[in-house]
Tab-separated table of C-alpha atoms in Angstrom:
chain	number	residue	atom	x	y	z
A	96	UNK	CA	16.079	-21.272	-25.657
A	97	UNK	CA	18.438	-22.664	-27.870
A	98	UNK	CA	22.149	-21.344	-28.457
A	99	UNK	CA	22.342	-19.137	-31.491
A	100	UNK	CA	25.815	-20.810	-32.668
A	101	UNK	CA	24.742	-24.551	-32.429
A	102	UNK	CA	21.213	-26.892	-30.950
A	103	UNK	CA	21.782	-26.911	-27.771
A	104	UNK	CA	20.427	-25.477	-24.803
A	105	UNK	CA	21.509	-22.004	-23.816
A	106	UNK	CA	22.414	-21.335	-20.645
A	107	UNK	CA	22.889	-17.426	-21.005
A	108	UNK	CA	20.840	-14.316	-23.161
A	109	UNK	CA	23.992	-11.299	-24.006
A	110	UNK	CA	21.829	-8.219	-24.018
A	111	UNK	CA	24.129	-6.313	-26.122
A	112	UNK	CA	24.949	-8.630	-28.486
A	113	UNK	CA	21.398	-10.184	-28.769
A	114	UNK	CA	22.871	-14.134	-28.886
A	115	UNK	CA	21.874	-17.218	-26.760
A	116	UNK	CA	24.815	-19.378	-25.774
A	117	UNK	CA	25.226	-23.208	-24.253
A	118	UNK	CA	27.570	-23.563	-22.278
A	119	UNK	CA	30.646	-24.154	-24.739
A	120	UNK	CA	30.305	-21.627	-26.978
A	121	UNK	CA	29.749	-19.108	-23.828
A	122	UNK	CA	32.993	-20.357	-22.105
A	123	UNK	CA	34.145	-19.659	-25.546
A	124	UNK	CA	33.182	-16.356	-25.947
A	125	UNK	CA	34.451	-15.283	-22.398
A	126	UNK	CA	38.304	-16.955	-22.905
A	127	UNK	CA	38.126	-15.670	-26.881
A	128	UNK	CA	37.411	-11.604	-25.505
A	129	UNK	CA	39.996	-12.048	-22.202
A	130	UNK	CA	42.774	-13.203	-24.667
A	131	UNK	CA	42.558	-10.234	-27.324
A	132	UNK	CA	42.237	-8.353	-24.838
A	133	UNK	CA	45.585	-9.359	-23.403
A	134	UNK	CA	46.881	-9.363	-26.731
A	135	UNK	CA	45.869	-5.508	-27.604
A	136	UNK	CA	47.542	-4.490	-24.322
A	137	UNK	CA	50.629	-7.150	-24.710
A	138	UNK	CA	49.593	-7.621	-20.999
A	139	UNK	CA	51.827	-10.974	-20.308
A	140	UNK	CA	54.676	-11.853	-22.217
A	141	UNK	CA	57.661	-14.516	-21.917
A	142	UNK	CA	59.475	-13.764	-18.827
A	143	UNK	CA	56.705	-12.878	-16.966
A	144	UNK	CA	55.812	-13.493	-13.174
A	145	UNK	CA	52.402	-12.862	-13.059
A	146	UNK	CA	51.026	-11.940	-9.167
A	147	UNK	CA	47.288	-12.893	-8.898
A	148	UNK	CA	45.217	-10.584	-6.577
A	149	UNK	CA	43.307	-13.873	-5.894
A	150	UNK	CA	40.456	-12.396	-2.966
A	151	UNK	CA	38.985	-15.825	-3.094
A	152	UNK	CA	35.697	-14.238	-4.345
A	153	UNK	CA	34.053	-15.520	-7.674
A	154	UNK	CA	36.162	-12.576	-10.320
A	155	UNK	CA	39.736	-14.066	-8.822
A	156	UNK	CA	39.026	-17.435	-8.800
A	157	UNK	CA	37.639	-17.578	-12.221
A	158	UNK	CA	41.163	-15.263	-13.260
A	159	UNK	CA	43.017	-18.523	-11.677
A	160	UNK	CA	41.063	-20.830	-13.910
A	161	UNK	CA	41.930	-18.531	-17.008
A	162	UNK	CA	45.025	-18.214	-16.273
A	163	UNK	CA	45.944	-21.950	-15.432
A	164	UNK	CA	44.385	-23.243	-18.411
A	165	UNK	CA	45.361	-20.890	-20.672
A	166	UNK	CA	49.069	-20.506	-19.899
A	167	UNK	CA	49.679	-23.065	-17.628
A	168	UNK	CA	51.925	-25.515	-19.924
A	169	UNK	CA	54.358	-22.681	-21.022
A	170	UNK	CA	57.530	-22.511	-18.933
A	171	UNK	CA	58.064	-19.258	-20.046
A	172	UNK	CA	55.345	-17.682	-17.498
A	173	UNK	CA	55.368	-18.046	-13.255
A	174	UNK	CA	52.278	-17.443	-12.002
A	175	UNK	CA	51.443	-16.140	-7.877
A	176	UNK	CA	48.559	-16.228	-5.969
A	177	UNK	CA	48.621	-13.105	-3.299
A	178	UNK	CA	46.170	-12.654	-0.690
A	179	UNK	CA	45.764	-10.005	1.470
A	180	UNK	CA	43.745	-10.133	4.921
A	181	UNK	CA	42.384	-6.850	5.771
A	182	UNK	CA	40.729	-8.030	9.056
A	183	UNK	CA	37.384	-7.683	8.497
A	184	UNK	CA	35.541	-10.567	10.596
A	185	UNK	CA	33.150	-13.012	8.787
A	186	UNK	CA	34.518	-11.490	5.407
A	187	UNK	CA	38.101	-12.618	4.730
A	188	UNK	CA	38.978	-16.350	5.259
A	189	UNK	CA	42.765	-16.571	3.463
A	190	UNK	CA	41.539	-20.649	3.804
A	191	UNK	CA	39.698	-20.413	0.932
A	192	UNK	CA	41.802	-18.397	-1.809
A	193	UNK	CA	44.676	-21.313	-0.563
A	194	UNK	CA	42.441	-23.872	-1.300
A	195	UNK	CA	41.654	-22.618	-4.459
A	196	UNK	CA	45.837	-21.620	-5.497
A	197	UNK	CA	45.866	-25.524	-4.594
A	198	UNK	CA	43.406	-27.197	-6.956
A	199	UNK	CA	45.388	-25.171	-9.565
A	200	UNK	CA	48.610	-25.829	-8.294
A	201	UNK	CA	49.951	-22.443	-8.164
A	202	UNK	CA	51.726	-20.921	-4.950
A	203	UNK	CA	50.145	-19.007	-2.751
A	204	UNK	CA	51.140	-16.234	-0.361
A	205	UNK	CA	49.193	-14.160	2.213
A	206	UNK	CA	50.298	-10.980	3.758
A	207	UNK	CA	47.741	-8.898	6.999
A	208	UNK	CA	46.913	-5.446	7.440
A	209	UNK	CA	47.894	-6.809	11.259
A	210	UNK	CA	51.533	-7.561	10.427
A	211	UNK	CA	51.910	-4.424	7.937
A	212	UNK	CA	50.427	-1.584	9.765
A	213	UNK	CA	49.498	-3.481	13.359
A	214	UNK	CA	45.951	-2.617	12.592
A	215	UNK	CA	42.805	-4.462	10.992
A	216	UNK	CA	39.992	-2.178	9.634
A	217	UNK	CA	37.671	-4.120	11.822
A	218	UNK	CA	40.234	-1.630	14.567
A	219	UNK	CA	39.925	1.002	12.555
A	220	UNK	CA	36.123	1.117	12.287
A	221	UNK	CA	35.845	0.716	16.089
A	222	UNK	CA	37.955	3.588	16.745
A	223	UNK	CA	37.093	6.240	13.638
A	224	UNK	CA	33.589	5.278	12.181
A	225	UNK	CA	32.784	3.187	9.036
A	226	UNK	CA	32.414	6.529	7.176
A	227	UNK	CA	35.362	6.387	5.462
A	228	UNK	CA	36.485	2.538	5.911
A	229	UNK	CA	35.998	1.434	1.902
A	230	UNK	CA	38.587	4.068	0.770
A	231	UNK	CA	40.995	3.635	3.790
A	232	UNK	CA	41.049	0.045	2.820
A	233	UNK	CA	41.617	0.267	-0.735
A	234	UNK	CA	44.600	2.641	-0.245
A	235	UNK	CA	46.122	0.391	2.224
A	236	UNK	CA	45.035	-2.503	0.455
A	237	UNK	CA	47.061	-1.800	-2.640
A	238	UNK	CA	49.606	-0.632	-0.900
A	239	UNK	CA	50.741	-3.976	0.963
A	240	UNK	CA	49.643	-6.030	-2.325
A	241	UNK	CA	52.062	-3.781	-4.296
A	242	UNK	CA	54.836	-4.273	-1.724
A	243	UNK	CA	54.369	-8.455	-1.232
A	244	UNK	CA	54.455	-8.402	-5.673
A	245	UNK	CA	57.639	-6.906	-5.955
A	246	UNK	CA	59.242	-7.949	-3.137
A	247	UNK	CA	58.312	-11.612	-4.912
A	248	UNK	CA	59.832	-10.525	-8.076
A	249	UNK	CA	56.461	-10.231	-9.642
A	250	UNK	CA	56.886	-8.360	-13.614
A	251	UNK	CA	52.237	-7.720	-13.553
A	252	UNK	CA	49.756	-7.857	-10.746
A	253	UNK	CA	46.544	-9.245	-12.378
A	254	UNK	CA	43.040	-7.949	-11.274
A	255	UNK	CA	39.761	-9.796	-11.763
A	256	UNK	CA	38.175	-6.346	-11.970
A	257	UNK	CA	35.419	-6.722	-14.833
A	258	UNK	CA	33.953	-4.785	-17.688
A	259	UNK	CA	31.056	-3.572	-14.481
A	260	UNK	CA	34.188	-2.582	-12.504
A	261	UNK	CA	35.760	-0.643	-15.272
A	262	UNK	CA	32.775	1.414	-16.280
A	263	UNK	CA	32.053	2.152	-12.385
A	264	UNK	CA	35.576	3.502	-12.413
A	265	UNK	CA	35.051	5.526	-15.106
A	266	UNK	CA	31.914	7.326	-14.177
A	267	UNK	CA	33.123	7.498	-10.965
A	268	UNK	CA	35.581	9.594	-11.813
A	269	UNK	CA	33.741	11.951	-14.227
A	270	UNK	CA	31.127	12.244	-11.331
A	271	UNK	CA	34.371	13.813	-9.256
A	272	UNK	CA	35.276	15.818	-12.251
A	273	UNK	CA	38.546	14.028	-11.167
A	274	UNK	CA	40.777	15.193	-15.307
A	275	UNK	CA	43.923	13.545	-14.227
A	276	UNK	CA	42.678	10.445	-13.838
A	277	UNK	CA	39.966	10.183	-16.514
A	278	UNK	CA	42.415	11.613	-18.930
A	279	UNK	CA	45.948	9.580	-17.073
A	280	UNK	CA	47.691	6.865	-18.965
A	281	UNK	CA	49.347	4.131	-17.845
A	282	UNK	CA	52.989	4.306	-17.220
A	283	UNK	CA	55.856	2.074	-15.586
A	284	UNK	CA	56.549	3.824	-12.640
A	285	UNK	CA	59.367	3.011	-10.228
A	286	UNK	CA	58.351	1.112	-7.212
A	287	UNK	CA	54.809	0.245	-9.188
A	288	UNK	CA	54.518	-3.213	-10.073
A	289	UNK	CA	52.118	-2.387	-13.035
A	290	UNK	CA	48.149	-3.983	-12.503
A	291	UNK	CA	46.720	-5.881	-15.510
A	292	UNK	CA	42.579	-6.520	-15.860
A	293	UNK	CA	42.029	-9.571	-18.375
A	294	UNK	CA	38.466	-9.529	-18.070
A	295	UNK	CA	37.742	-6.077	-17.955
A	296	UNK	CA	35.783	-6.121	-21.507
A	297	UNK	CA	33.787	-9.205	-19.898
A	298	UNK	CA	30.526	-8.004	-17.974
A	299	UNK	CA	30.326	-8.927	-14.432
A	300	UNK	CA	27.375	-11.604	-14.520
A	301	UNK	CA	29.640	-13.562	-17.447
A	302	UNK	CA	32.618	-13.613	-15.434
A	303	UNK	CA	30.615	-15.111	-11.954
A	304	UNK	CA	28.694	-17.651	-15.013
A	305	UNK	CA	32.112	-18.723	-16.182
A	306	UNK	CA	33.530	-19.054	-12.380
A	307	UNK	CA	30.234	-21.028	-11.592
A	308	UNK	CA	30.717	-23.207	-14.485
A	309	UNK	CA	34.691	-23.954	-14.031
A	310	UNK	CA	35.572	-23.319	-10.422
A	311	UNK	CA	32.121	-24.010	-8.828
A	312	UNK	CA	29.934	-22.674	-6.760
A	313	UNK	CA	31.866	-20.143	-4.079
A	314	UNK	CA	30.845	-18.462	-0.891
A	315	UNK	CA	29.430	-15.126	-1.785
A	316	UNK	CA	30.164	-13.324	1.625
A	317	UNK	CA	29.526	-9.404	1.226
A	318	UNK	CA	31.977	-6.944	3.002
A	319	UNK	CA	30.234	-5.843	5.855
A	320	UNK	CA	31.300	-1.938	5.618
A	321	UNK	CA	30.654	-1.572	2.092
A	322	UNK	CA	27.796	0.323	2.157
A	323	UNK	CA	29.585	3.513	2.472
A	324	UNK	CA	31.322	3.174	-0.942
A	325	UNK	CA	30.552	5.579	-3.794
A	326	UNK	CA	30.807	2.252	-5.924
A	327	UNK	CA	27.596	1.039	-4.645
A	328	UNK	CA	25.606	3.931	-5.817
A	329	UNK	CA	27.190	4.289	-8.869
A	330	UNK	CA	26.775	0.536	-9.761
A	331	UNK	CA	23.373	1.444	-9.387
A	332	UNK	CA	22.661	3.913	-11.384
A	333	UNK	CA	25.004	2.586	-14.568
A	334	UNK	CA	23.031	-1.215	-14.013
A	335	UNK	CA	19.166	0.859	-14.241
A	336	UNK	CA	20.698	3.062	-17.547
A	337	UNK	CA	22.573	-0.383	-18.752
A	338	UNK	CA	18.781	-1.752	-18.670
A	339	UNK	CA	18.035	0.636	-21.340
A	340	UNK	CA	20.561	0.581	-23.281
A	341	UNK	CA	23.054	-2.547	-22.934
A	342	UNK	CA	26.170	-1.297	-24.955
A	343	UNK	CA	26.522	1.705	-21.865
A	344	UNK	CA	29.104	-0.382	-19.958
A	345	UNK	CA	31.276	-0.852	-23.384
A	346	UNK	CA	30.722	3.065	-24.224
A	347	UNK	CA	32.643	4.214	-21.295
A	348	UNK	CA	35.072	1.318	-21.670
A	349	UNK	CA	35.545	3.021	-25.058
A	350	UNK	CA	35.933	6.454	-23.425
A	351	UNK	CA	38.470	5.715	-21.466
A	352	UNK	CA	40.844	4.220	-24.042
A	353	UNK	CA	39.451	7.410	-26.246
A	354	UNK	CA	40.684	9.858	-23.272
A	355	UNK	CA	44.221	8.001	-21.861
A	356	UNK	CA	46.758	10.032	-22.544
A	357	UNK	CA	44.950	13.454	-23.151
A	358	UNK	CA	46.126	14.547	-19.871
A	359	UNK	CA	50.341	14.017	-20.593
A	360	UNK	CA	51.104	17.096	-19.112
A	361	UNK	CA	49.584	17.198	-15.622
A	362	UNK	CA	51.154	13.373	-15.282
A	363	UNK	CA	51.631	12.749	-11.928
A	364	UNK	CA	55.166	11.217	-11.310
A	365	UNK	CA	56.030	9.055	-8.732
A	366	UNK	CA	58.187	9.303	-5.498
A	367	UNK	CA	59.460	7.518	-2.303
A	368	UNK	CA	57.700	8.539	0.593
A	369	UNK	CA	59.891	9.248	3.546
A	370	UNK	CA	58.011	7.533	5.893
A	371	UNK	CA	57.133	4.258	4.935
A	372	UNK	CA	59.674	3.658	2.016
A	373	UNK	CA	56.687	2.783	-0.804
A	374	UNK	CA	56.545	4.605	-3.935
A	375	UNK	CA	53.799	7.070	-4.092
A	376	UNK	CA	51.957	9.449	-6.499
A	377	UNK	CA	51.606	12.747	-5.145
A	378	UNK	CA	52.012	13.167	-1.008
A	379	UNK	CA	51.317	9.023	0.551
A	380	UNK	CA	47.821	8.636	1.256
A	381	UNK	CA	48.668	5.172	3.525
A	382	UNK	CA	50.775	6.892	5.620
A	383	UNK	CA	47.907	9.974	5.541
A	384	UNK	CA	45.646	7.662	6.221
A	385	UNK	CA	47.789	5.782	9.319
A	386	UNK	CA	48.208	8.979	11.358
A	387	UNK	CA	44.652	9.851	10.882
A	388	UNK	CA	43.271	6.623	11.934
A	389	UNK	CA	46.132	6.176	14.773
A	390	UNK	CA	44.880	9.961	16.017
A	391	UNK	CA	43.874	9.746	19.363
C-alpha cells in the first residue's frame, strides 16, 4: 500500500485513523503527538533534569531516542538514564540499557533490589510463591527508582508507558472499583519526584515501530513471573474490544483526563514512613511488603 500523505510505500495501516504511512511521515506522526502532548501537560521545561526509567526494553529506548533528538541541543535540559535491577535471572541485563544511554551519550546510573532491600524477587519467589511477585515488584520497584531520581537532583521521572499502558491502567482500576484513583489528580507531593508519560497517546505497536526504526532491533526478553499480573488479562480483553472498535484505547485515555480531579476531597496526602524514610501515600506498602516477604 501506498502512504496516504505522499507515493511511497507504507510501512504501517492506523486503525483508528484509517491512514497508511511510509516511514517519514509515520516517524512524523509519532514525534508530532509525543510533543503536544508534552506541551498540554508543560511536562519538561527549562531547568529541568529529566530521569529516564530506561528498562532497556523497546518503550525506553525509543523515549531515549525522543528525547535525545528532540531536546538534546538545548542546554537548558539534563537528561538521566536510571536503571533498576530487580534480580530476575535471564530478564534484566543493566548491560544493555548502558549500552544504549551510550550511543546517545547520556549518563547512566543503575541501582539493585540486592543493595536496597538485600533481596532479589528471584529470592522472593523462592521463598513466598510467584502469586503475588508482579505487584511486590512494582511497589518496590518505584520505590528505589523514586529514591536514586531525587537523590540525583532529578525535577521529572519519564516513563515509556504507552497509550496500551494507559488504557490498561484505567480499566484496571474501574475493574477494582478503585474511586480514588480513577477519579485522583496529579499533585507535587513532597518526597515524589513527579512521573511524566510522553508517549502515552501513542499506541503500543507505534511506539515498538518507531524504536525498530530508530534504535533497532532489541532483545524482547519477557519477565518470567508475569503471568500472574492482572495487566495481562486486562490487555487482553481491551486488545479483542480494541479489534472492534479502534478509538477504545483513546476513549478511556479521554476518561481519565474527563475524571482527574473529581475525587479532590478523598486526596490522599503524603507522609514519611518511619521505617524506611521514603515518602508514602497512605501506610508504606514497601516496607508492608518487606516484612511480609522477610516472614519466616
Amino acid at each position: 500500500m501506498q502512504c496516504s500523505k505522499c507515493r511511497h510505500e507504507a510501512v504501517i495501516f492506523q486503525r483508528y485513523s484509517g491512514l497508511h504511512l511510509c516511514e517519514r511521515h509515520f516517524l512524523a506522526s509519532v514525534e508530532a503527538r509525543t510533543k503536544r502532548t508534552i506541551r498540554q501537560h508543560g511536562w519538561i521545561r527549562s531547568g529541568d533534569t529529566i530521569g529516564i526509567a530506561l528498562s532497556g526494553g523497546k518503550d525506553s529506548a525509543a523515549l531515549m531516542h525522543f528525547f535525545a533528538t528532540t531536546f538534546g541541543d538545548r542546554r537548558d535540559i539534563e537528561f538521566l538514564a536510571i536503571t533498576i535491577d530487580e534480580g530476575i535471572g535471564g530478564y534484566r541485563d543493566v548491560s544493555q540499557p548502558k549500552e544504549i544511554a551510550r550511543r546517545y551519550d547520556i549518563p547512566w546510573t543503575t541501582a539493585s533490589f540486592a543493595g536496597e532491600y538485600a533481596t532479589t524477587i528471584d529470592e522472593i519467589v523462592s521463598r513466598r510463591g510467584d502469586r503475588q511477585s508482579c505487584s511486590w515488584c512494582g511497589v518496590l520497584r518505584r520505590r528505589l527508582l523514586n529514591r536514586v531520581a531525587r537523590e540525583a537532583g532529578c525535577t521529572k521521572v519519564a516513563f515509556g508507558f504507552t497509550l496500551d499502558d494507559e488504557a490498561q491502567s484505567v480499566l484496571m482500576n474501574v475493574l477494582r472499583g478503585d474511586t480514588d484513583r480513577v477519579t485522583m489528580s496529579p499533585k507535587p507531593a513532597e518526597g515524589m519526584v513527579p512521573r511524566i508519560r510522553p508517549f502515552e497517546a501513542v499506541p503500543e505497536r507505534e511506539v515498538a515501530l518507531y524504536s525498530h526504526l530508530t534504535v533497532g532491533l532489541l532483545p524482547d526478553r519477557g519477565c518470567p513471573y508475569s503471568h500472574n499480573a492482572l495487566r495481562g488479562d486486562v490487555r487482553r480483553l481491551l486488545d479483542d474490544y480494541s479489534w472492534l472498535h479502534p478509538s477504545t484505547k483513546y476513549a478511556l485515555l479521554g476518561l481519565r483526563d474527563d475524571l482527574a480531579g473529581c475525587g479532590e476531597g478523598t486526596t490522599m496526602t503524603t507522609t514519611i514512613c518511619s521505617e524506611c524514610g521514603e515518602p508514602t501515600f497512605g501506610p508504606c506498602r514497601s516496607c508492608a511488603i518487606l516484612r511480609e516477604v522477610n516472614r519466616g
